[in-house]
Amino acid sequence: MCGIIGFTGELDAKTVLLDGLQTLEYRGYDSAGIAYYTKDGIKTVKSVGKVSCLREKIDQVEKIDQAEKSPSTCGIGHTRWATHGGVTDANAHPHTCGKVTLIHNGIIENYHELENALAAKGKVPCSQTDTELVAMLMDSCYEGNPMETIKKSVAQIEGAFAFCIQFADEPEVIYCIRKQSPLVACHTENGSFVASDMVALITYSREYFVLPELHIAKLTKGRIEVSTLEGKAVSPEMIKITWDMAAAKKGGYPHFMLKEIHEQPDALQSTILPRVKEGNLPDLTADHIPLSIFKDISHVIITACGTAMHAGLVGRIMIEKLIRIPVSVEIASEFRYQDPVINEKTLVITISQSGETADTLAALRLAKEKKATVLSIVNVKESSIARESDYVLYTHAGPEIAVASTKAYTAQLACLFLFSYQFALGRGCITEKECADKIAQLLHMIAAIEETLTLEKVLEEAGSDLAKAEDLFFIGRGMDYALSCEGSIKLKEISYIHSEAYAAGELKHGTLSLIVEGTPVVALATQEKVFAKMISNVREVKARGARVILITNGRPEVDASVFDYQIALPKLEDELVPFTAAIALQMLAYYTALHRGLEIDQPRNLAKSVTVE
Ligand code: AGP
């Protein structure tokens, strides 16, 4: 989703902004722009397309206008992911009105009222964006005092926002404010930096802070001052970055997605090992999760979006199986509109890689309002979801750059498994011995992940076959149905092939009519309990001409006539197969997209961090 970078200091601002925007490309965007201060005032250049198009445009501008070559010391840059208004240069940020130039992440919900109020004063925007209305609003409030202007303006704005603002009267100062949408900042001997994501700052600093909501940050060359809207100074807590830049670079892989698929053994070690104590028992004390929270829970609601929600589907099966209490999995964007049954005995688990997904954050807030205990499984430290939860289990998967989530998903599963074991132990549902056995198996699973990665060749072959398809199906039962949902979204988002996940037993209630000669079907048959039934379902589709990619746990006896490819995963306890199966499905999606010649890391229309509703 939209990316923000701002800088004021001793370096060339244009370079900092363009490099920063390049680093933020993974978030997904469709246009980009920067505003930067030179001795001739604040200049703005915007372009649809990639940051490389913006660079070219700036080069052209510089050729025409020699003055542009003078150093720029302060500026703001933005990658836009269209919400209000089409993908055009005019709609790209920054937007200027009078003395105000600003960039914005988020969505202004009352833009219509703002537009009408401004129209009543004879002011008409040039673009179709909600952002330009805010520039107009701020300019109309401006009487020479930026802090007052921001305060007055945000009082009239509803919705989510992160703004970086330059006022023409103070062109070397950047003012920032946010609500819901993230903003992080840091100061170094080179100057002050602000960004929507610390990945853009890591070249300059290994320490940053999160701007508290509805606080104003004033960035000057020499310092960053943070204050409340009432003007009271505050010092936000500094956060140290624990991973290095190499972790955020491709490290020799052609795509971040492939790199992140291959990082899963390491990511899982980082997620699991610190949470296992002597005797192979779970230990969540470093996560400050007290055993007491398990006592009074009567039911669990897991809420999340997309892949994170699919991790929840596996979590539900584990928790219900081990603890025998009801668990429901709710799509976060639906949750708050359904008047969910929540009380102080409800444990709400939110799951999010970014920790900034607007729908998941809103679900969390509703759960807290209704007095539920909220535990979140999050990858990004100090993200909004992490900060607002009662308890956090960090996934420790390292930065995930590709839009398609891979290592974050398996790390989310690992957290859910560890949590279920601890929960079951805490409630006396399993003995210490049973728990230790489960953890030993979980540790063994990491080695099986390494082995799964060696199946790349056959998965590439199957992927090249799928690449020709326009429609396909993923089928499975139980855990395998949860995995089918994940396999389907992964394939759709990067290969643009339509697919559907179906509970295998449900096929004959309608969907079987879509299976014709050559329709690809990815059949997951990894669970012993339903293996025979699953193979019957595979026969049903095969009899209608399907091309079947069969995924099994180990190499059980299967009649070779029912499949075209068999992906035999290393043999594991059935409940642990989601880890290895997920990796096979990720590689299948990756190679399908590769064979279709697609971009993979930044699929069309999608964003890494979805910070709008
Ligand atoms: C994953 O491949 C997707 N890009 C997407 O479904 C993602 O999982 C979803 O948007 C939730 O994001 P989060 O984990 O950052 O909350």
mmCIF file of N, CA and C in Angstrom, residues 459-468 565 588 591-592 595:
data_model
loop_
_atom_site.group_PDB
_atom_site.id
_atom_site.type_symbol
_atom_site.label_atom_id
_atom_site.label_comp_id
_atom_site.label_asym_id
_atom_site.label_seq_id
_atom_site.Cartn_x
_atom_site.Cartn_y
_atom_site.Cartn_z
ATOM 1 N N LEU A 459 8.089 -29.477 -8.503
ATOM 2 C CA LEU A 459 7.084 -28.420 -8.359
ATOM 3 C C LEU A 459 7.189 -27.422 -9.517
ATOM 4 N N GLU A 460 8.414 -27.203 -9.975
ATOM 5 C CA GLU A 460 8.577 -26.311 -11.133
ATOM 6 C C GLU A 460 7.905 -26.929 -12.364
ATOM 7 N N GLU A 461 8.114 -28.248 -12.517
ATOM 8 C CA GLU A 461 7.494 -28.943 -13.662
ATOM 9 C C GLU A 461 5.972 -28.834 -13.598
ATOM 10 N N ALA A 462 5.432 -29.116 -12.425
ATOM 11 C CA ALA A 462 3.968 -29.035 -12.263
ATOM 12 C C ALA A 462 3.507 -27.596 -12.495
ATOM 13 N N GLY A 463 4.314 -26.626 -12.043
ATOM 14 C CA GLY A 463 3.979 -25.206 -12.218
ATOM 15 C C GLY A 463 3.947 -24.830 -13.688
ATOM 16 N N SER A 464 4.880 -25.391 -14.483
ATOM 17 C CA SER A 464 4.898 -25.026 -15.903
ATOM 18 C C SER A 464 3.639 -25.577 -16.585
ATOM 19 N N ASP A 465 3.123 -26.697 -16.091
ATOM 20 C CA ASP A 465 1.886 -27.274 -16.595
ATOM 21 C C ASP A 465 0.694 -26.374 -16.224
ATOM 22 N N LEU A 466 0.652 -25.963 -14.947
ATOM 23 C CA LEU A 466 -0.461 -25.125 -14.482
ATOM 24 C C LEU A 466 -0.482 -23.765 -15.184
ATOM 25 N N ALA A 467 0.695 -23.316 -15.591
ATOM 26 C CA ALA A 467 0.795 -21.973 -16.181
ATOM 27 C C ALA A 467 -0.124 -21.799 -17.391
ATOM 28 N N LYS A 468 -0.492 -22.931 -18.019
ATOM 29 C CA LYS A 468 -1.345 -22.829 -19.225
ATOM 30 C C LYS A 468 -2.828 -22.730 -18.849
ATOM 31 N N TYR A 565 0.763 -35.831 -11.414
ATOM 32 C CA TYR A 565 1.990 -35.571 -10.652
ATOM 33 C C TYR A 565 1.705 -35.982 -9.219
ATOM 34 N N LEU A 588 4.709 -24.088 -5.896
ATOM 35 C CA LEU A 588 3.855 -24.336 -7.061
ATOM 36 C C LEU A 588 3.350 -22.995 -7.623
ATOM 37 N N TYR A 591 6.345 -21.003 -9.259
ATOM 38 C CA TYR A 591 6.802 -21.446 -10.586
ATOM 39 C C TYR A 591 5.715 -21.277 -11.651
ATOM 40 N N THR A 592 4.455 -21.365 -11.244
ATOM 41 C CA THR A 592 3.378 -21.114 -12.209
ATOM 42 C C THR A 592 3.480 -19.666 -12.694
ATOM 43 N N HIS A 595 6.505 -19.127 -14.939
ATOM 44 C CA HIS A 595 6.310 -19.618 -16.301
ATOM 45 C C HIS A 595 5.344 -18.741 -17.101
#
